[in-house]
Amino acid sequence: MLLSAMLWGQSAPHSLDALTERLGIVIPEGDRHTAMGDTLATAEAYLRLIAALEAKGLERFEDILTEARRHRRLIEDANNRAAEARKPDTGD
């Protein structure tokens, strides 16, 4: 999620589906939303994201960490949304 935000900004969607579509990664229909399919898609996305980050001059891990800190709110927001989704519906 953070690597994607570094490349496309925080307003772009950063879900696995959005990333694979943006990066041209094809997930066979039978493998979508399975542990193995998602793992393979994530690995392929990671490799392509690293190449894109290098093209932007972010070649060292230290550079990537520095840039990631600028986007940490994205993780906080995602964690908050996940926590809200786990709350039981009280019918209010």
Short mmCIF file of C-alpha atoms in Angstrom, two decimals:
data_model
loop_
_atom_site.label_atom_id
_atom_site.label_comp_id
_atom_site.label_asym_id
_atom_site.label_seq_id
_atom_site.Cartn_x
_atom_site.Cartn_y
_atom_site.Cartn_z
CA MET A 1 0.00 0.00 0.00
CA LEU A 2 2.74 2.46 0.93
CA LEU A 3 4.81 1.70 -2.16
CA SER A 4 1.75 2.31 -4.31
CA ALA A 5 1.05 5.61 -2.53
CA MET A 6 4.61 6.73 -3.18
CA LEU A 7 4.10 6.23 -6.89
CA TRP A 8 0.49 7.28 -7.47
CA GLY A 9 -0.38 9.45 -4.47
CA GLN A 10 -2.84 8.89 -1.68
CA SER A 11 -5.94 9.65 -3.74
CA ALA A 12 -5.45 6.61 -6.01
CA PRO A 13 -6.87 3.25 -4.89
CA HIS A 14 -4.23 0.92 -3.46
CA SER A 15 -6.07 -2.38 -3.07
CA LEU A 16 -4.54 -5.51 -4.55
CA ASP A 17 -7.18 -5.48 -7.30
CA ALA A 18 -6.39 -1.84 -8.14
CA LEU A 19 -2.64 -2.50 -8.15
CA THR A 20 -2.82 -5.55 -10.37
CA GLU A 21 -5.02 -3.70 -12.84
CA ARG A 22 -2.74 -0.65 -12.83
CA LEU A 23 0.38 -2.80 -13.26
CA GLY A 24 -1.11 -5.08 -15.91
CA ILE A 25 -0.89 -8.20 -13.75
CA VAL A 26 -3.34 -10.91 -14.78
CA ILE A 27 -4.71 -13.16 -12.05
CA PRO A 28 -6.50 -16.22 -13.42
CA GLU A 29 -10.15 -16.08 -12.37
CA GLY A 30 -9.91 -19.30 -10.36
CA ASP A 31 -6.99 -17.87 -8.37
CA ARG A 32 -8.58 -14.53 -7.49
CA HIS A 33 -9.05 -14.00 -3.76
CA THR A 34 -7.35 -17.26 -2.81
CA ALA A 35 -4.30 -17.42 -0.58
CA MET A 36 -2.01 -18.61 -3.37
CA GLY A 37 -3.45 -16.30 -6.01
CA ASP A 38 -3.19 -13.23 -3.78
CA THR A 39 0.34 -14.20 -2.73
CA LEU A 40 1.52 -14.56 -6.32
CA ALA A 41 -0.17 -11.31 -7.34
CA THR A 42 1.39 -9.49 -4.37
CA ALA A 43 4.84 -10.83 -5.22
CA GLU A 44 4.53 -9.76 -8.86
CA ALA A 45 3.19 -6.34 -7.84
CA TYR A 46 6.09 -5.91 -5.40
CA LEU A 47 8.66 -6.62 -8.10
CA ARG A 48 7.05 -4.15 -10.47
CA LEU A 49 6.68 -1.51 -7.74
CA ILE A 50 10.37 -1.80 -6.85
CA ALA A 51 11.32 -1.25 -10.50
CA ALA A 52 9.02 1.80 -10.66
CA LEU A 53 10.47 3.22 -7.42
CA GLU A 54 13.99 2.77 -8.77
CA ALA A 55 12.95 4.64 -11.91
CA LYS A 56 11.90 7.53 -9.63
CA GLY A 57 15.35 7.53 -8.02
CA LEU A 58 14.32 5.62 -4.89
CA GLU A 59 16.99 2.95 -5.08
CA ARG A 60 18.13 2.48 -1.50
CA PHE A 61 16.01 1.05 1.30
CA GLU A 62 16.75 4.17 3.34
CA ASP A 63 15.29 6.35 0.56
CA ILE A 64 12.16 4.21 0.42
CA LEU A 65 11.72 4.39 4.22
CA THR A 66 12.08 8.16 4.18
CA GLU A 67 9.44 8.46 1.47
CA ALA A 68 7.19 5.92 3.24
CA ARG A 69 7.11 8.09 6.35
CA ARG A 70 5.44 10.80 4.30
CA HIS A 71 2.58 8.40 3.53
CA ARG A 72 2.15 6.76 6.95
CA ARG A 73 -1.28 8.36 7.38
CA LEU A 74 -2.48 5.98 4.68
CA ILE A 75 -1.71 3.02 6.97
CA GLU A 76 -3.39 4.70 9.94
CA ASP A 77 -6.51 5.36 7.83
CA ALA A 78 -6.55 1.76 6.56
CA ASN A 79 -6.20 0.42 10.10
CA ASN A 80 -9.04 2.65 11.30
CA ARG A 81 -11.32 1.50 8.46
CA ALA A 82 -10.49 -2.14 9.23
CA ALA A 83 -11.26 -1.64 12.92
CA GLU A 84 -14.59 0.00 12.06
CA ALA A 85 -15.47 -2.88 9.75
CA ARG A 86 -14.84 -5.40 12.54
CA LYS A 87 -17.19 -3.67 14.98
CA PRO A 88 -20.47 -5.52 15.43
CA ASP A 89 -23.53 -3.87 13.92
CA THR A 90 -25.69 -2.55 16.76
CA GLY A 91 -28.59 -1.72 14.47
CA ASP A 92 -28.38 2.03 15.09
#
